Every structure is written in structure tokens, then in C-alpha cells.
CSV table of C-alpha atoms in Angstrom, one decimal:
chain,number,residue,atom,x,y,z
A,1,MET,CA,0.0,0.0,0.0
A,2,ILE,CA,1.3,3.4,-1.0
A,3,LEU,CA,0.8,6.3,1.5
A,4,PHE,CA,0.6,9.9,0.4
A,5,PRO,CA,1.0,13.0,2.5
A,6,ALA,CA,-2.4,14.5,3.6
A,7,SER,CA,-1.5,17.7,1.8
A,8,VAL,CA,-1.5,16.0,-1.5
A,9,PHE,CA,-5.3,15.4,-1.3
A,10,ALA,CA,-6.1,18.6,0.6
A,11,HIS,CA,-8.1,21.2,-1.3
A,12,PRO,CA,-6.8,24.7,-0.6
A,13,GLY,CA,-10.0,25.5,1.3
A,14,THR,CA,-10.1,22.3,3.4
A,15,LEU,CA,-9.8,23.1,7.1
A,16,ASP,CA,-7.5,21.2,9.5
A,17,GLU,CA,-8.2,20.3,13.1
A,18,LEU,CA,-7.5,23.9,14.2
A,19,GLY,CA,-10.1,25.3,11.7
A,20,GLY,CA,-7.6,26.7,9.2
A,21,HIS,CA,-5.4,25.9,6.2
A,22,PHE,CA,-2.4,27.0,4.3
A,23,ARG,CA,-2.7,29.2,1.2
A,24,ASN,CA,-0.4,27.2,-1.1
A,25,SER,CA,0.7,30.2,-3.2
A,26,ASP,CA,2.6,31.8,-0.3
A,27,CYS,CA,2.2,29.4,2.6
A,28,THR,CA,0.3,31.8,4.7
A,29,TYR,CA,-1.8,30.0,7.3
A,30,LEU,CA,-5.4,31.2,7.4
A,31,LEU,CA,-7.4,30.6,10.6
A,32,HIS,CA,-11.0,30.7,9.3
A,33,GLU,CA,-13.0,28.8,12.0
A,34,PRO,CA,-11.0,28.4,15.2
A,35,THR,CA,-11.8,25.2,16.9
A,36,ALA,CA,-11.5,24.5,20.7
A,37,LEU,CA,-8.1,23.2,20.0
A,38,ALA,CA,-6.9,26.4,18.3
A,39,LYS,CA,-8.4,28.5,21.1
A,40,GLN,CA,-5.9,26.9,23.5
A,41,ALA,CA,-3.2,29.1,22.0
A,42,LYS,CA,-2.8,32.5,23.7
A,43,THR,CA,-0.2,33.8,21.2
A,44,LYS,CA,0.7,33.3,17.6
A,45,GLU,CA,3.9,31.5,18.8
A,46,GLU,CA,1.8,28.9,20.6
A,47,LEU,CA,-0.5,28.6,17.5
A,48,VAL,CA,2.6,27.9,15.3
A,49,LYS,CA,3.4,24.9,17.5
A,50,LEU,CA,-0.2,23.6,17.2
A,51,ILE,CA,-0.2,24.0,13.4
A,52,GLN,CA,3.1,22.2,13.1
A,53,LYS,CA,1.6,19.3,15.1
A,54,TYR,CA,-1.8,19.0,13.5
A,55,ASN,CA,-1.6,20.3,10.0
A,56,GLY,CA,-0.4,17.9,7.2
A,57,ASN,CA,1.2,20.4,4.8
A,58,GLU,CA,4.8,19.5,5.4
A,59,ARG,CA,6.1,22.0,2.8
A,60,CYS,CA,4.4,25.1,4.3
A,61,LYS,CA,4.6,24.4,8.0
A,62,ARG,CA,8.4,23.7,7.8
A,63,ASN,CA,9.1,27.4,7.6
A,64,LEU,CA,6.0,28.8,9.3
A,65,THR,CA,6.5,31.9,11.4
A,66,PRO,CA,4.0,34.0,13.5
A,67,GLU,CA,4.1,36.6,10.7
A,68,ARG,CA,2.7,34.1,8.3
A,69,ILE,CA,-0.5,33.5,10.3
A,70,ASP,CA,-3.7,35.4,9.3
A,71,LEU,CA,-6.2,35.2,12.1
A,72,ASP,CA,-9.0,36.3,9.8
A,73,GLY,CA,-10.4,38.7,12.4
A,74,HIS,CA,-10.3,36.3,15.3
A,75,THR,CA,-8.5,36.9,18.5
A,76,LEU,CA,-6.2,34.6,20.6
A,77,GLY,CA,-6.1,34.3,24.3
A,78,GLY,CA,-8.8,31.8,25.2
A,79,LYS,CA,-12.3,30.7,24.3
A,80,GLU,CA,-14.6,33.4,22.9
A,81,ASP,CA,-17.1,34.5,25.4
A,82,ASN,CA,-20.3,33.2,23.7
A,83,ALA,CA,-22.0,33.6,27.1
A,84,SER,CA,-22.1,37.3,26.3
A,85,LEU,CA,-24.8,36.6,23.7
A,86,ARG,CA,-28.3,35.7,24.7
A,87,LEU,CA,-31.4,34.5,22.8
A,88,GLY,CA,-34.0,37.1,22.0
A,89,ARG,CA,-31.5,40.1,22.1
A,90,THR,CA,-30.2,42.5,19.5
A,91,TYR,CA,-26.6,43.4,19.0
A,92,LYS,CA,-24.8,46.1,16.9
A,93,ALA,CA,-22.5,44.4,14.5
A,94,ALA,CA,-19.7,45.4,12.0
A,95,LEU,CA,-19.2,43.5,8.7
A,96,VAL,CA,-15.9,41.6,8.6
A,97,LYS,CA,-16.4,39.6,5.4
A,98,CYS,CA,-19.2,38.7,2.9
A,99,ILE,CA,-19.4,35.0,2.2
A,100,ASP,CA,-22.5,34.3,0.2
A,101,GLY,CA,-26.2,35.1,0.1
A,102,ASP,CA,-27.1,33.8,3.5
A,103,THR,CA,-23.8,33.9,5.4
A,104,ALA,CA,-21.4,36.6,6.5
A,105,LYS,CA,-18.8,37.3,9.2
A,106,PHE,CA,-19.6,40.0,11.8
A,107,ARG,CA,-17.8,41.5,14.7
A,108,VAL,CA,-20.0,41.6,17.8
A,109,ASN,CA,-18.7,42.7,21.2
A,110,GLY,CA,-15.1,42.4,20.0
A,111,HIS,CA,-15.5,38.8,18.7
A,112,VAL,CA,-15.9,37.7,15.1
A,113,TYR,CA,-18.8,35.3,14.4
A,114,THR,CA,-19.5,33.5,11.2
A,115,THR,CA,-23.3,34.1,11.0
A,116,ARG,CA,-25.9,32.1,9.3
A,117,PHE,CA,-29.0,34.1,8.4
A,118,LEU,CA,-32.0,32.7,10.2
A,119,PHE,CA,-34.7,30.7,8.3
A,120,ILE,CA,-33.7,31.3,4.7
A,121,ASP,CA,-31.6,29.4,2.1
A,122,THR,CA,-30.2,31.2,-0.9
A,123,PRO,CA,-28.6,29.5,-3.9
A,124,GLU,CA,-24.9,28.4,-3.3
A,125,SER,CA,-22.1,30.6,-4.7
A,126,THR,CA,-18.9,29.3,-2.9
A,127,ILE,CA,-17.9,25.7,-3.4
A,128,GLU,CA,-20.7,25.0,-5.8
A,129,VAL,CA,-22.2,27.8,-7.9
A,130,GLU,CA,-25.9,27.4,-8.5
A,131,PRO,CA,-28.2,29.6,-10.7
A,132,TYR,CA,-28.7,32.9,-9.0
A,133,GLY,CA,-26.1,32.1,-6.4
A,134,LYS,CA,-23.8,35.0,-7.4
A,135,GLU,CA,-26.8,37.4,-7.7
A,136,ALA,CA,-27.9,36.5,-4.1
A,137,SER,CA,-24.3,36.9,-2.8
A,138,GLN,CA,-23.9,40.3,-4.5
A,139,PHE,CA,-27.3,41.4,-3.3
A,140,THR,CA,-26.4,40.6,0.3
A,141,CYS,CA,-23.0,42.1,0.2
A,142,SER,CA,-24.1,45.3,-1.3
A,143,ARG,CA,-26.7,45.8,1.4
A,144,LEU,CA,-24.3,44.9,4.2
A,145,LYS,CA,-21.7,47.5,3.0
A,146,LYS,CA,-24.2,50.4,2.9
A,147,GLY,CA,-25.9,50.5,6.3
A,148,ASP,CA,-25.8,50.0,10.0
A,149,ILE,CA,-26.1,46.4,11.0
A,150,VAL,CA,-28.0,44.9,13.9
A,151,LEU,CA,-28.2,41.1,14.6
A,152,GLU,CA,-31.2,39.7,16.4
A,153,THR,CA,-31.0,36.3,18.0
A,154,ASP,CA,-34.1,34.1,18.0
A,155,GLY,CA,-35.4,30.5,18.2
A,156,ASN,CA,-34.1,27.8,20.5
A,157,THR,CA,-30.4,28.0,19.9
A,158,LEU,CA,-27.6,30.5,19.3
A,159,PHE,CA,-25.4,28.3,17.1
A,160,ASP,CA,-25.9,25.6,14.5
A,161,LYS,CA,-23.9,22.4,14.3
A,162,TYR,CA,-21.1,24.2,12.4
A,163,GLN,CA,-20.8,26.7,15.3
A,164,ARG,CA,-22.2,29.5,13.2
A,165,LEU,CA,-24.2,32.2,15.0
A,166,LEU,CA,-27.9,32.2,13.9
A,167,ALA,CA,-29.5,35.6,13.7
A,168,TRP,CA,-31.9,37.9,11.9
A,169,VAL,CA,-30.0,40.5,10.1
A,170,TRP,CA,-31.2,44.1,10.1
A,171,VAL,CA,-29.6,46.8,7.8
A,172,ASP,CA,-30.8,50.3,8.5
A,173,ASP,CA,-33.9,48.9,10.2
A,174,ARG,CA,-34.8,46.7,7.2
A,175,LEU,CA,-34.9,42.9,7.5
A,176,LEU,CA,-32.3,41.5,5.1
A,177,GLN,CA,-34.0,38.1,4.9
A,178,GLU,CA,-37.2,39.7,3.9
A,179,GLU,CA,-35.5,41.8,1.2
A,180,LEU,CA,-33.8,38.7,-0.2
A,181,ALA,CA,-37.2,36.9,-0.3
A,182,LYS,CA,-38.9,39.9,-2.1
A,183,ALA,CA,-36.1,39.9,-4.7
A,184,GLY,CA,-36.8,36.2,-5.5
A,185,LEU,CA,-33.4,35.0,-4.1
A,186,VAL,CA,-34.7,32.6,-1.4
A,187,GLU,CA,-35.1,29.0,-2.6
A,188,ASP,CA,-36.0,27.2,0.6
A,189,PHE,CA,-36.3,27.5,4.4
A,190,TYR,CA,-34.8,25.7,7.4
A,191,ASP,CA,-36.1,25.4,10.9
A,192,TYR,CA,-34.2,25.3,14.1
A,193,GLY,CA,-37.3,26.4,16.1
A,194,ASP,CA,-40.1,28.9,16.0
A,195,TYR,CA,-39.1,32.2,14.6
A,196,LYS,CA,-40.3,35.7,15.2
A,197,TYR,CA,-40.5,36.9,11.5
A,198,GLU,CA,-41.2,33.6,9.8
A,199,GLN,CA,-44.6,34.7,8.4
A,200,ARG,CA,-43.1,37.9,7.0
A,201,ILE,CA,-40.5,35.9,5.1
A,202,ARG,CA,-43.0,33.4,3.8
A,203,LYS,CA,-45.3,36.2,2.6
A,204,ALA,CA,-42.5,37.9,0.7
A,205,TYR,CA,-41.4,34.6,-0.7
A,206,GLU,CA,-44.9,33.8,-2.1
A,207,GLU,CA,-45.2,37.3,-3.6
A,208,ALA,CA,-41.9,36.8,-5.5
A,209,ARG,CA,-43.1,33.4,-6.8
A,210,GLN,CA,-46.4,34.9,-7.9
A,211,ASN,CA,-44.8,37.9,-9.6
A,212,GLY,CA,-42.1,35.8,-11.3
A,213,VAL,CA,-39.2,37.6,-9.7
A,214,GLY,CA,-35.5,36.4,-9.5
A,215,ILE,CA,-35.3,32.6,-9.3
A,216,TYR,CA,-39.0,32.4,-10.2
A,217,SER,CA,-38.8,34.5,-13.4
A,218,GLY,CA,-38.6,31.3,-15.5
A,219,HIS,CA,-35.1,32.4,-16.9
A,220,SER,CA,-31.6,31.5,-15.9
A,221,ALA,CA,-29.5,34.2,-14.3
A,222,GLU,CA,-27.5,34.6,-17.6
A,223,GLU,CA,-30.6,34.5,-19.9
A,224,LYS,CA,-32.3,37.7,-20.7
A,225,PRO,CA,-36.1,37.5,-21.1
A,226,LYS,CA,-37.3,37.3,-24.7
A,227,VAL,CA,-39.8,39.8,-26.0
A,228,ASP,CA,-43.2,38.2,-26.5
A,229,SER,CA,-44.1,38.2,-30.2
A,230,LYS,CA,-47.6,39.5,-29.2
A,231,THR,CA,-46.1,42.6,-27.6
A,232,LYS,CA,-43.9,43.5,-30.5
A,233,ALA,CA,-44.8,46.8,-32.3
A,234,GLU,CA,-46.8,46.2,-35.4
A,235,PRO,CA,-46.7,48.3,-38.6
A,236,ALA,CA,-49.2,51.2,-38.5
A,237,GLN,CA,-52.3,50.5,-40.4
A,238,THR,CA,-52.8,52.7,-43.5
A,239,ASN,CA,-56.2,54.4,-44.0
A,240,PRO,CA,-57.6,52.9,-47.2
A,241,GLN,CA,-59.4,56.2,-48.1
A,242,THR,CA,-56.2,58.3,-47.6
A,243,GLU,CA,-54.3,55.9,-49.8
A,244,GLU,CA,-56.9,56.1,-52.6
A,245,GLU,CA,-56.9,59.8,-52.5
A,246,THR,CA,-53.1,59.9,-52.6
A,247,ASN,CA,-53.0,57.6,-55.7
A,248,LYS,CA,-55.6,59.8,-57.4
A,249,ALA,CA,-53.5,62.9,-56.8
A,250,ASP,CA,-50.5,61.1,-58.2
A,251,ARG,CA,-52.4,60.2,-61.4
A,252,GLU,CA,-53.5,63.8,-61.9
A,253,ARG,CA,-50.0,65.1,-61.5
A,254,ASN,CA,-48.6,62.6,-64.0
A,255,ARG,CA,-51.3,63.5,-66.6
A,256,GLU,CA,-50.5,67.2,-66.2
A,257,GLN,CA,-46.9,66.5,-66.7
A,258,GLU,CA,-47.6,64.5,-69.9
A,259,GLU,CA,-49.7,67.4,-71.3
A,260,ARG,CA,-47.0,69.9,-70.6
A,261,THR,CA,-44.3,67.8,-72.3
A,262,SER,CA,-46.6,67.1,-75.3
A,263,GLU,CA,-47.2,70.8,-76.1
A,264,PRO,CA,-44.4,72.8,-77.8
A,265,SER,CA,-43.1,75.5,-75.7
A,266,SER,CA,-43.1,79.2,-76.9
A,267,GLY,CA,-39.3,79.2,-76.6
A,268,LEU,CA,-39.0,76.2,-78.9
A,269,VAL,CA,-41.3,77.8,-81.6
A,270,LEU,CA,-39.3,81.1,-81.6
A,271,TYR,CA,-36.0,79.2,-81.9
A,272,THR,CA,-37.4,77.3,-84.9
A,273,LEU,CA,-38.5,80.5,-86.7
A,274,LEU,CA,-35.2,82.2,-86.1
A,275,GLY,CA,-33.4,79.2,-87.6
A,276,ALA,CA,-35.6,79.2,-90.7
A,277,ALA,CA,-35.1,83.0,-91.2
A,278,ALA,CA,-31.3,82.6,-90.9
A,279,ALA,CA,-31.3,79.8,-93.5
A,280,ALA,CA,-33.4,81.9,-95.9
A,281,GLY,CA,-31.0,84.9,-95.5
A,282,VAL,CA,-28.0,82.7,-96.3
A,283,TYR,CA,-29.7,81.3,-99.4
A,284,TRP,CA,-30.5,84.8,-100.7
A,285,LEU,CA,-26.9,86.0,-100.2
A,286,ILE,CA,-25.6,83.0,-102.2
A,287,ARG,CA,-27.9,83.8,-105.1
A,288,GLN,CA,-26.7,87.5,-105.2
A,289,LEU,CA,-23.1,86.5,-105.3
A,290,LYS,CA,-23.7,84.3,-108.4
């Protein structure tokens, strides 16, 4: 049996036991989702030792230094105080990173939380790109970057099985989940309990379906709606009476033109007479010379 190093099979985005991975281009260690093991480190020097022990990328960890560790907004020095968060409360938040249509990282009370938006599912746009996934991600990120953010916890639990904070997301007093549903960018729902704004989201979702918005427009994200042949502009109808009158006027003009061209003009008659007189004069002069 042939054994290969774990790093051979590791996708650049696969997380190790500490919740991070090396960026192969420059061997920077990115700590995306610190696990309980990673939180034991109080300094970057201690984290270096843990990475060298638990990460399988031999090439990168050989020359790892504290300067090559990116904490991705997280802090060292012990377990984050999740007890500071309570269900049914609101918290001011600052955007750290957009992830996709229904997930983002926020800083709350000095800690960074990967946050899963309560109740909704939008199309994927990270590992797998689904139709309207990029549109949902862009919609969410553009909203989060333009307003004041408040997270509201709800339901029966603060975190899901991936240790992501579950919250309603308010941006300038507008519920982001509801805006996504109205835009036709919500494809499904999930339930971890009974939620405060569930009916609002369902109503917006049904309106988007009925109005054919976003996912429910019947077109792919790249496909532009075709113009219905029935709605195309048709040539203007010509009034038969007007056309007949126009043809009659044309015939009269043509007839007048023919009459004018058939009658000799006065100028032509005069020119003919002068020519005849000149010819007679020349003839008389020749006779006299003889």
C-alpha cells in the first residue's frame, strides 16, 4: 500500500483540526474557523506549534513563522465568550467579510462570528455555484456594506452544528432576509425552532413566486427574457381612403406632366422660326453672289 501526505489530497480550502489551512501560493496560514483546539493558543507562537503538530502540509509548515499567520479577524487568548450573547436580544455588528447570500462574518462585542442568516436558504455561490447564487451573494454584500447592521438572535439555539451564529440581520432597520425573499433570491427554508419573523418571510417569498421575480422568473441568471411576439410593435395600419386619394392625386400630376411635355413651348417655336429665317438669308446671299 502506498501512502501519500495528507497535503496531496487537501483542497486549498479544506480546514484542518484547528479550523484553518495554508494558502499554497505563499504558505500563509489562514485561521478561518478556530476550533476549541486552536483556542488553547494564547499567542501566535503557541499557535505555530499547534499548526506544526496538527496540519499535514509539510512544505508550508516547515518554515512557518507567526508573521505568516492570518487570524481572519479572530483573537487569541482563550475561548470566545459566547455567554455574552443571549437569545432574543439585538446586537450592533460590523461587517468583517461577505461569504454568500445567507452567510457573513460580523464582529460583535469584540468577537468575530460566522453568522448564518436565520430561516432562509439562498442558492450556493462558494464551493458550488448554483443559478442565481452569485446574484444572491452580490445582493447581500451590497446591502451589508451600505448600512448600520444589527443582529437579532431568535429561536431555540444561538449556534448551528457548524458553530455559526444564527441571527436575523437588520440593515438600516430593514430585515435583510425579507428583502432577499422579495427579490426572489430565497429558494428554501430551514427550521431550528419557531421564529419571530417567519410569516413575514413566507409572505415575501410567495409574492416573489407569484410575480415571477428572480429565481422564479422562468429564466436562468444569464438568460435575458425574450420579447413576447404578441407585444412587438406592429406596422401602423394605412387608412384605405387616404391611400386612394393619394393615388388619385399622383395620377392627376402625371397627366398634367404629360400634357406639358406634349405641347411645344413658346421658346422652342421662336427658336425654330429664327433658324428658318437665318437659313433663308444665307440662301438669298448666295444667289446674289452668283
